Structure formats: C-alpha cells, structure tokens
PDB file of C-alpha atoms in Angstrom:
ATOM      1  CA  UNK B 117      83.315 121.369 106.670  1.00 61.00           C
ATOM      2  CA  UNK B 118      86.474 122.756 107.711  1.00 79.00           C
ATOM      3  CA  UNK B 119      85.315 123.401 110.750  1.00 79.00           C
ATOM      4  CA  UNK B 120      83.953 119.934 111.218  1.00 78.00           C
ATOM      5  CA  UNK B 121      84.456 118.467 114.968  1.00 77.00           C
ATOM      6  CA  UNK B 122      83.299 114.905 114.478  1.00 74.00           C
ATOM      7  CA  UNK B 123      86.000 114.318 112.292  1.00 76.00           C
ATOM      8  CA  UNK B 124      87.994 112.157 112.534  1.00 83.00           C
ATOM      9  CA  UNK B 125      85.094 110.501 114.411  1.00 82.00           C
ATOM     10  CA  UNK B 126      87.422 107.486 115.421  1.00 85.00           C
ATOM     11  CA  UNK B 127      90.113 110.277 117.367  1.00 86.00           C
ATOM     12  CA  UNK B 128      88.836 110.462 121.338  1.00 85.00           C
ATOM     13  CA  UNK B 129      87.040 114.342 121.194  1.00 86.00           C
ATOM     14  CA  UNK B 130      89.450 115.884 123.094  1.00 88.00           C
ATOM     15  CA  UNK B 131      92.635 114.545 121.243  1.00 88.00           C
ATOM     16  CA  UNK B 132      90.193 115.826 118.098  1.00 89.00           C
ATOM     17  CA  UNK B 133      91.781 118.649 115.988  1.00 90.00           C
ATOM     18  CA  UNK B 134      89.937 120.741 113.421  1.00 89.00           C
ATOM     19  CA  UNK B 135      91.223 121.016 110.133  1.00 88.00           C
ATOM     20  CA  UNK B 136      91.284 124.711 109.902  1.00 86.00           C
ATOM     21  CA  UNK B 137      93.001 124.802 113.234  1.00 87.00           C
ATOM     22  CA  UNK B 138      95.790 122.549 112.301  1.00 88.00           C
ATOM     23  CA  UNK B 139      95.701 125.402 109.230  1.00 86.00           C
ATOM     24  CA  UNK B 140      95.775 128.323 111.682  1.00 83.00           C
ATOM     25  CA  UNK B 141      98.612 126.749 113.736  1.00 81.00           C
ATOM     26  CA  UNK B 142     100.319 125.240 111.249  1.00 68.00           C
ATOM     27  CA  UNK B 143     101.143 128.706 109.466  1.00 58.00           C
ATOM     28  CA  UNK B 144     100.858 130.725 112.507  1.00 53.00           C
ATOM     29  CA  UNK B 145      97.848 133.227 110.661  1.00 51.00           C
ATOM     30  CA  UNK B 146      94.522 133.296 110.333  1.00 53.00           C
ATOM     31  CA  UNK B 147      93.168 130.405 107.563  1.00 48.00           C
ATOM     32  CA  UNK B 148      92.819 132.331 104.037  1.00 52.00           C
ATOM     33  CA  UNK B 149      91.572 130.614 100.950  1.00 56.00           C
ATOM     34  CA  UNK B 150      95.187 130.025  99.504  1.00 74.00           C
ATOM     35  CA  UNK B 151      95.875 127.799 102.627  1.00 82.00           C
ATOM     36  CA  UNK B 152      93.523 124.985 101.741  1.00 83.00           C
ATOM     37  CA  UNK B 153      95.670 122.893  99.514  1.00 87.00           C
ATOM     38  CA  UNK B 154      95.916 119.014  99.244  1.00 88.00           C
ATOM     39  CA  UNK B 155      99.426 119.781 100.640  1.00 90.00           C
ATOM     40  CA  UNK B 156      98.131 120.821 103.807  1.00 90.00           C
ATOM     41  CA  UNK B 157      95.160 118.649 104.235  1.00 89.00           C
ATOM     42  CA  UNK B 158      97.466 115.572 103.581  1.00 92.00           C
ATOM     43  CA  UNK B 159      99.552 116.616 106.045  1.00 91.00           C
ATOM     44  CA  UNK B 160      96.667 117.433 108.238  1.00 92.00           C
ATOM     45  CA  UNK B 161      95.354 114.036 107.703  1.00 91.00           C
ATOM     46  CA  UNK B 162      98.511 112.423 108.165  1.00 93.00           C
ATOM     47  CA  UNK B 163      99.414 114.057 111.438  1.00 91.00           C
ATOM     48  CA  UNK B 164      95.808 114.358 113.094  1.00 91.00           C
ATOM     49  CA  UNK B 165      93.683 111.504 111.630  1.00 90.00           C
ATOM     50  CA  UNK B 166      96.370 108.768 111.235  1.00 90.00           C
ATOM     51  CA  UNK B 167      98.648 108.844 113.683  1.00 88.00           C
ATOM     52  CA  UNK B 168     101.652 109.328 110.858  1.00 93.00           C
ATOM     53  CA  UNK B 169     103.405 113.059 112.217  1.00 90.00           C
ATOM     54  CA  UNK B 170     106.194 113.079 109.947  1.00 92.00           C
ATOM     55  CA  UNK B 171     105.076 110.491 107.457  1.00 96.00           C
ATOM     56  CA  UNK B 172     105.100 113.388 104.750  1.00 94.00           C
ATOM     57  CA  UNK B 173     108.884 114.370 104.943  1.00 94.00           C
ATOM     58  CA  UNK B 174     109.507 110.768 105.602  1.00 97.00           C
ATOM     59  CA  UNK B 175     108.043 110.250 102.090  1.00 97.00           C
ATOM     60  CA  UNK B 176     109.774 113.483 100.866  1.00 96.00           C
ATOM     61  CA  UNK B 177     113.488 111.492 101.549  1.00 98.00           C
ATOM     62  CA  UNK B 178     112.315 107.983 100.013  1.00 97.00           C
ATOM     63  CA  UNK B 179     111.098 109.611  97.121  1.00 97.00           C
ATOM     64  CA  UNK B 180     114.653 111.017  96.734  1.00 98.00           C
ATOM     65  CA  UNK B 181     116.175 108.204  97.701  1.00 98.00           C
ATOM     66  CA  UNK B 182     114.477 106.394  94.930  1.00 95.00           C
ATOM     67  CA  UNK B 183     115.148 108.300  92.119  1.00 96.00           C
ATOM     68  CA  UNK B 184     118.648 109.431  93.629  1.00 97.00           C
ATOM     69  CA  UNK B 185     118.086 113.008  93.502  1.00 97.00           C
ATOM     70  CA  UNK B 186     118.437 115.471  96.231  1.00 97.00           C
ATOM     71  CA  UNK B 187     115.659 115.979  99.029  1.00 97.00           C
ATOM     72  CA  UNK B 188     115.044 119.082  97.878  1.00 96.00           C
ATOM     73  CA  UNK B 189     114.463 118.945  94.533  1.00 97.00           C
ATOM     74  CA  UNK B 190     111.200 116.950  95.921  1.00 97.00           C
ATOM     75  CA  UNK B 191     108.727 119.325  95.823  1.00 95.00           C
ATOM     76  CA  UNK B 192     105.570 119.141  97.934  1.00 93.00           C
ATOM     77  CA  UNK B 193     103.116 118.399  95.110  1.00 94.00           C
ATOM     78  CA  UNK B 194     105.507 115.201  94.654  1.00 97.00           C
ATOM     79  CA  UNK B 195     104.770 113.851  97.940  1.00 96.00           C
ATOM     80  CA  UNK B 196     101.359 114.163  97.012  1.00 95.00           C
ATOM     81  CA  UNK B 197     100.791 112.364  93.599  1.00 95.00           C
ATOM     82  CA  UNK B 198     103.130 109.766  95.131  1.00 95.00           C
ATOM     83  CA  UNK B 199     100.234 108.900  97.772  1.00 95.00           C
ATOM     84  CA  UNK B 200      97.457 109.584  95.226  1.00 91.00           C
ATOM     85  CA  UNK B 201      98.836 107.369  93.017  1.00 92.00           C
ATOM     86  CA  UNK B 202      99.667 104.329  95.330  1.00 93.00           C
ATOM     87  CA  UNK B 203      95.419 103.879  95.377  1.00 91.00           C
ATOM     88  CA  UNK B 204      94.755 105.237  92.104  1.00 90.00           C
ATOM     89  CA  UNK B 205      93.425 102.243  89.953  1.00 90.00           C
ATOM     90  CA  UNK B 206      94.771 101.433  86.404  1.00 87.00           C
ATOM     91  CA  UNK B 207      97.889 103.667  87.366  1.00 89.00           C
ATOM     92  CA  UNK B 208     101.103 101.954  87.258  1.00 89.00           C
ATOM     93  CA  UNK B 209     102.415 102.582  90.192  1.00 88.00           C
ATOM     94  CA  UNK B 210      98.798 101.731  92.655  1.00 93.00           C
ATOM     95  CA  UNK B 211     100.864  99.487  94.147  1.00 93.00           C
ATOM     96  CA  UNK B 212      98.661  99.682  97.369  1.00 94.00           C
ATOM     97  CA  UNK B 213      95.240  99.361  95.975  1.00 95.00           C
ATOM     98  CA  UNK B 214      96.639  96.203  94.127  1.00 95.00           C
ATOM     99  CA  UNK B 215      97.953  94.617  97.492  1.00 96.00           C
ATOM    100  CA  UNK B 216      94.470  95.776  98.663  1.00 95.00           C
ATOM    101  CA  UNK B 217      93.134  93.907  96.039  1.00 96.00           C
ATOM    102  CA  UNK B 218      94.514  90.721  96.403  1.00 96.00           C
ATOM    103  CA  UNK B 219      94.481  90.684 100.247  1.00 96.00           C
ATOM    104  CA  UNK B 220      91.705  89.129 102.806  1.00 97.00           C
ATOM    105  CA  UNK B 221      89.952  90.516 106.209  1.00 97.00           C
ATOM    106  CA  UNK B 222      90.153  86.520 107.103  1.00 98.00           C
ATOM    107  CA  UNK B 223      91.458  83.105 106.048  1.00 98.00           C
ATOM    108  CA  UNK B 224      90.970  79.700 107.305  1.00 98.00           C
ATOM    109  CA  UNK B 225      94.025  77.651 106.479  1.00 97.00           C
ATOM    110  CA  UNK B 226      93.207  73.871 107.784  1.00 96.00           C
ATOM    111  CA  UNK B 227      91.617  74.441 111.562  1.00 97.00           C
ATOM    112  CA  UNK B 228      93.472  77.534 111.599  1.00 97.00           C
ATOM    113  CA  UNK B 229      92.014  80.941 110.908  1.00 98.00           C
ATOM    114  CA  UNK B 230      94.025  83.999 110.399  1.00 97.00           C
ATOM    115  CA  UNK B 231      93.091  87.710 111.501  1.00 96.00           C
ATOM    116  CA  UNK B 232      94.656  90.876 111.833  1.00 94.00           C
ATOM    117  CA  UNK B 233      92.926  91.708 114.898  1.00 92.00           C
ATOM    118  CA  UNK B 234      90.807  89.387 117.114  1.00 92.00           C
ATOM    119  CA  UNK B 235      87.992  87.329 117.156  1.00 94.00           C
ATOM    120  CA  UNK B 236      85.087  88.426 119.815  1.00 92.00           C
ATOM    121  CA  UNK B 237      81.831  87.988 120.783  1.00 92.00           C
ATOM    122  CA  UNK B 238      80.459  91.066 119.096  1.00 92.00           C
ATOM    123  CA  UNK B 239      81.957  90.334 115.702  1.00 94.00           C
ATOM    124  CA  UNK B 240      81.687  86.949 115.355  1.00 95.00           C
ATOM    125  CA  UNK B 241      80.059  85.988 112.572  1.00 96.00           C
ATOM    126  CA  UNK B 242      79.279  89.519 111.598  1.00 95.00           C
ATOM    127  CA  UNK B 243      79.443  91.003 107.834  1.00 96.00           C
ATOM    128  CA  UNK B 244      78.972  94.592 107.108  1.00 92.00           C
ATOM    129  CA  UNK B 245      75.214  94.990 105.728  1.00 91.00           C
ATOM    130  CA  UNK B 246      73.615  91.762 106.412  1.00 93.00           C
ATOM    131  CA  UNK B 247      71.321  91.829 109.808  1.00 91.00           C
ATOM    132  CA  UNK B 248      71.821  88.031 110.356  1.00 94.00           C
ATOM    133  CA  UNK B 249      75.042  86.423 111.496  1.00 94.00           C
ATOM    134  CA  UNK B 250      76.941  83.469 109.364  1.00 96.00           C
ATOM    135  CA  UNK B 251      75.842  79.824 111.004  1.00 95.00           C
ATOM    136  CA  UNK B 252      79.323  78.695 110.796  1.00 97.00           C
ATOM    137  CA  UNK B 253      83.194  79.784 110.222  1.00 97.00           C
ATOM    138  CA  UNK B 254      83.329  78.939 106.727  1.00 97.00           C
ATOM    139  CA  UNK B 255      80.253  80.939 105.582  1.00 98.00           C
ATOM    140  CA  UNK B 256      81.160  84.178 107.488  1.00 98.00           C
ATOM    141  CA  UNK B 257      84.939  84.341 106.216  1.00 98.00           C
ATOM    142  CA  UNK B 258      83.472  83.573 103.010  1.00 98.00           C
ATOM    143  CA  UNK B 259      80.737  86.576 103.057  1.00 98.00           C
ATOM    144  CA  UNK B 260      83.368  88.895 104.689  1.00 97.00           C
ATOM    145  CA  UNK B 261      85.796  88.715 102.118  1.00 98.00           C
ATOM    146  CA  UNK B 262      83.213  88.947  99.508  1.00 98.00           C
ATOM    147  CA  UNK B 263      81.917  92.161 101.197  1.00 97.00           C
ATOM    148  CA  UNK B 264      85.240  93.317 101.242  1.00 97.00           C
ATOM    149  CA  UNK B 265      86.044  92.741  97.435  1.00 97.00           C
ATOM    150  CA  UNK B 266      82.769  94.708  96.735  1.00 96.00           C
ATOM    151  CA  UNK B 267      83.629  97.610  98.661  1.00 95.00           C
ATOM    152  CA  UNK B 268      86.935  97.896  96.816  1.00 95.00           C
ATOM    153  CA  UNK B 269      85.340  97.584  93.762  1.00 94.00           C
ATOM    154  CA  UNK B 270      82.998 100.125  94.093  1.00 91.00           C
ATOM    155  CA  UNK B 271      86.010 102.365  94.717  1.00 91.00           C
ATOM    156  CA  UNK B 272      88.068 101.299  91.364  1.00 92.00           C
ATOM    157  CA  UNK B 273      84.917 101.564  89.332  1.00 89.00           C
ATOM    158  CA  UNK B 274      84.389 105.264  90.934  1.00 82.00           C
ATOM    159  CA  UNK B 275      85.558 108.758  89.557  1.00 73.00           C
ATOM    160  CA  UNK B 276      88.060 110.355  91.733  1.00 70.00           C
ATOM    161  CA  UNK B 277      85.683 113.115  91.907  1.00 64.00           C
ATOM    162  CA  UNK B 278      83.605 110.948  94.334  1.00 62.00           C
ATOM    163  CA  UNK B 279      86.611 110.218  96.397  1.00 64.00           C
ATOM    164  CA  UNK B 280      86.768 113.224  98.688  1.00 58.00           C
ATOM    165  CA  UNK B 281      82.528 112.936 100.284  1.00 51.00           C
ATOM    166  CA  UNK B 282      83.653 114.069 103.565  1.00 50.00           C
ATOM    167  CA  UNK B 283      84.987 117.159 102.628  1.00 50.00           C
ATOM    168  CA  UNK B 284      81.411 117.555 100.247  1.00 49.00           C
ATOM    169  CA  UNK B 285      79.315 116.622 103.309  1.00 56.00           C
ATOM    170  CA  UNK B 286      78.124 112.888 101.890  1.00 63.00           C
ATOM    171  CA  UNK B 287      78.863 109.196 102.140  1.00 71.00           C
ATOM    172  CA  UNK B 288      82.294 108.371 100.540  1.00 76.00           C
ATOM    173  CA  UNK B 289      83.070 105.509  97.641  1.00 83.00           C
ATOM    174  CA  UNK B 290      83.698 102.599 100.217  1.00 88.00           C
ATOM    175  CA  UNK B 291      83.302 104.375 103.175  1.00 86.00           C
ATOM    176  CA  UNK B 292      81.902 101.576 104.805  1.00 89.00           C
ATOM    177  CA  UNK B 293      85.115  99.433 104.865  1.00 92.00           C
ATOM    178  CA  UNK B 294      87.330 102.670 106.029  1.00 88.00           C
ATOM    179  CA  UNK B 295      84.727 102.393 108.858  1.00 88.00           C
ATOM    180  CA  UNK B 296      85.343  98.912 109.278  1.00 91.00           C
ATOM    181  CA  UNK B 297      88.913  99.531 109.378  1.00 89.00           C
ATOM    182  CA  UNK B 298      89.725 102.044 111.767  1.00 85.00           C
ATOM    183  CA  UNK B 299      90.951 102.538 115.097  1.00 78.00           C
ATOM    184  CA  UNK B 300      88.051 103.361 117.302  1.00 74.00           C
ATOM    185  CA  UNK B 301      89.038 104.963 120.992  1.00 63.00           C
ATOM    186  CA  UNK B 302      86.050 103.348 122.248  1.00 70.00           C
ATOM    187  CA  UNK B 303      86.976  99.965 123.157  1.00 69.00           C
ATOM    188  CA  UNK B 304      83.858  98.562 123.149  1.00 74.00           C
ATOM    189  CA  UNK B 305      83.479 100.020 119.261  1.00 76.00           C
ATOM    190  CA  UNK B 306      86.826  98.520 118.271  1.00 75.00           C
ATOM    191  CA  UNK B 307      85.470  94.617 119.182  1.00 80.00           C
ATOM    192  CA  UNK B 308      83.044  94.911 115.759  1.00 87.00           C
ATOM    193  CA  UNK B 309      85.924  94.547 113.562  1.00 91.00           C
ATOM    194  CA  UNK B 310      88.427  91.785 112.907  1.00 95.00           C
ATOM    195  CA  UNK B 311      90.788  94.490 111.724  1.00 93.00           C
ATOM    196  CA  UNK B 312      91.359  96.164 114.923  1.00 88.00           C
ATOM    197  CA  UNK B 313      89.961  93.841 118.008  1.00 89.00           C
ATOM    198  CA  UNK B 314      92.478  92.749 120.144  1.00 88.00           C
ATOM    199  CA  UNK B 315      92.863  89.979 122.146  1.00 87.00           C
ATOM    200  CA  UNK B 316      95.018  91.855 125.462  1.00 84.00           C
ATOM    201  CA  UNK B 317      92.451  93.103 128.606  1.00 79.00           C
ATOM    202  CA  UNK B 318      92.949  96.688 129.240  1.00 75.00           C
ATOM    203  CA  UNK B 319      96.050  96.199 131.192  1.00 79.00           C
ATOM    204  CA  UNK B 320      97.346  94.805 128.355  1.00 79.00           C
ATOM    205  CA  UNK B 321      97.312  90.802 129.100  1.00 82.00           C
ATOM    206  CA  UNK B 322      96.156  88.727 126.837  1.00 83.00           C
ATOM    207  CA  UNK B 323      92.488  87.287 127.832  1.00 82.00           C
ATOM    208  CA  UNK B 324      90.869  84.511 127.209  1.00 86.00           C
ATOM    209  CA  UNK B 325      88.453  83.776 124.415  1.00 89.00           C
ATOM    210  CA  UNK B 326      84.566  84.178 124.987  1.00 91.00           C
ATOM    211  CA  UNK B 327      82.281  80.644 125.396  1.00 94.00           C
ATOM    212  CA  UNK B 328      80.085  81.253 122.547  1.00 94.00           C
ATOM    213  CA  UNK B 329      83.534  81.953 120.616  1.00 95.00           C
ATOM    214  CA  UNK B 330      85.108  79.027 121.191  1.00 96.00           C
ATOM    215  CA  UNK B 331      82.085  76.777 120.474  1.00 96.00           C
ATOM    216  CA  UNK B 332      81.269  78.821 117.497  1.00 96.00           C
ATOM    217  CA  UNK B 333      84.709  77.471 116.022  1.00 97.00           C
ATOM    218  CA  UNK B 334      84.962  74.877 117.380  1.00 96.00           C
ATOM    219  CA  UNK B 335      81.356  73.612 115.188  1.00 96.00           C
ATOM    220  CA  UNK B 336      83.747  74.849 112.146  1.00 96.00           C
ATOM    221  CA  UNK B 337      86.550  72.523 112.905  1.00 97.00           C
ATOM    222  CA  UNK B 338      88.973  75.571 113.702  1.00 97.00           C
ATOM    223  CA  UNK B 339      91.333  74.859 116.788  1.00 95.00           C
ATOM    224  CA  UNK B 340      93.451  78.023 116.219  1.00 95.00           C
ATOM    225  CA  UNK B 341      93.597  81.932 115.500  1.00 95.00           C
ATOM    226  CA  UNK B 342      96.141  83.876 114.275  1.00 94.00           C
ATOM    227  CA  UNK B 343      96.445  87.250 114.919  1.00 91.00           C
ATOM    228  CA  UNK B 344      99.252  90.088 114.640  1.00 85.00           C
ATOM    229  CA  UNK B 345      98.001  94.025 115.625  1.00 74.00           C
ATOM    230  CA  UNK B 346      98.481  94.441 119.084  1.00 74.00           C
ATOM    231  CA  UNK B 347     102.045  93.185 120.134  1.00 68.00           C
ATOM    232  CA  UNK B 348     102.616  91.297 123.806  1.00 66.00           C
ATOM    233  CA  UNK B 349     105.719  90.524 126.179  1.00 56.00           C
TER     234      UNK B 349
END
C-alpha cells in the first residue's frame, strides 16, 4: 500500500507521488519501518494529496500562538492530535466535524439556490447512490443533503479503527462523500459534483448555463445560483 500509484486517484498521474517516495526523499534514505509514522504520512498527505505544503508548520505556529507558548515547545505529535481531533466526534474540540455537521452541499433560499461549485448538465439532479435523477429542484437538494447527513453519520457512529481503509486496502467510513468532494484533474469528472464544478470555460471565462439546466430550474421556480469556488476578474 505504500507503494500504491493510484493514490491520490484525484492528483493528474504524473503530478502523482508515492507515499514511500515522499518517505525516501523526505529523509534523504532508504524507507525503514521507523519512518512510517502518522507524522510523516500527515505531512505526506498534506503536501501531496491536498495541495496544503506547509500547512503542518503553519499549524505548528497557531498552535503556539494559541496557547502562547513557544513554537518549539510544539512537538510534532501535537500537530497531529490537533487535526485528529478537529473530526473526532464527541471530542471537545471537533470543531470541524461539527461545522460539517450542520452544513449543506445545497440550499434553495426563495428562487435562489446556493452551491459551492456549479450547477451542470451531468450533475443535475444527481444524488450519490440512487440510479434515477430528482424530477425537480426541491426534491434533489432535498435527497442530496439527506445523502450527505448519512454519510457523515456513518462516520461519527464508526470506530476510528475503520477510519484509515485505504491504507488497509478497503472502502473507507464515508468514502463516498470524500469522493464526492474532491478535486478531480479530469474536467469532465469534476462536472458530477456540486462541490467542485465550476462555472468558467477552460480559459477561464465564465460560460453560460446548459438548456436542459436552465429549464430544469426554471420548472422549480429558481431564477438564480450562487456559487463561490472558482474566483473570476
């Protein structure tokens, strides 16, 4: 698994780095047991799989900032709980997962419906799991955010020991809405999800919305979308 070159599967191949090379690299020796450490695979996953280099020493100084101590008395293992325990349900400080929690993948305010990403012909009216699509606006926001609220519960009702499938070779608690969430480099791949669509061509103008979009929201009484993700001008 360490050797694994699908993943991240969402990373174009060639920009696609192994974590036991980041391990060799990183260190600047060949990998040996003692090397594969939550400190390192965080840091792998930060820098390689999310786009974050230097999220983890950013962390490092907040955490010290916080609790006005120095920088270094911030160990690694620190930096570690800190991001654990942002997600970890019933903990005090799972901030995150309780934002998670009381957040939507869509809203329709009035004729107005709100999305991160876009609306498009390929998700409209598209929810995880079911092989039909929603008639109208209403039901499909409706079954989206339901999916969503079941995937997250699956993952507070789960044993952290289920957490890590990947790295055991198997499905993952929730995996389906990471999937949902992430950002694809095929283009085509990134239109299934409201999360991280976009409504700019690939020169990066904005385009105009599909037929069978329009008239699909318009039948719902919505006259507007809302987006934020990709920024323009």
């Amino acid at each position: 698994v360490i050797e694994d070159k699908e993943s991240p599967y969402w990373v174009n191949t060639k920009d696609r780095v192994t974590y036991k090379t980041f391990l060799e690299n990183y260190e600047g020796e060949k990998l040996t047991e003692n090397k594969n450490t939550s400190t390192n695979r965080l840091k792998w996953i930060l820098k390689h799989t999310m786009g974050a280099d230097g999220a983890f020493e950013h962390r490092r100084t907040e955490l010290a900032l916080t609790q006005n101590i120095t920088v270094s008395s911030v160990v690694d293992e620190d930096v570690v709980k800190s991001y654990k325990t942002q997600v970890l349900p019933g903990h005090h400080d799972s901030f995150h997962l309780n934002y998670l929690l009381e957040a939507q993948l869509a809203h329709i305010h009035g004729r107005t419906l709100f999305v991160h990403g876009a609306v498009t012909e390929v998700n409209l009216g598209v929810v995880p799991g079911k092989k039909e699509k929603a008639k109208n606006a209403h039901q499909w926001v409706g079954e989206l955010n339901q999916w969503y609220q079941d995937e997250l519960k699956s993952f507070c009702s789960s044993s952290e020991e289920n957490w890590d499938g990947w790295s055991l070779g198997k499905k993952r608690v929730a995996e389906s809405l990471m999937d949902y969430s992430v950002p694809y480099a095929d283009a085509e791949k990134l239109k299934e999800t409201v999360v991280c669509a976009s409504f700019l061509d690939g020169n990066g103008n904005g385009g105009h919305l599909k037929p069978d979009v329009v008239d699909y929201l318009r039948q719902s009484n919505i006259n507007n979308i809302m987006c934020g993700h990709v920024p323009q001008g």
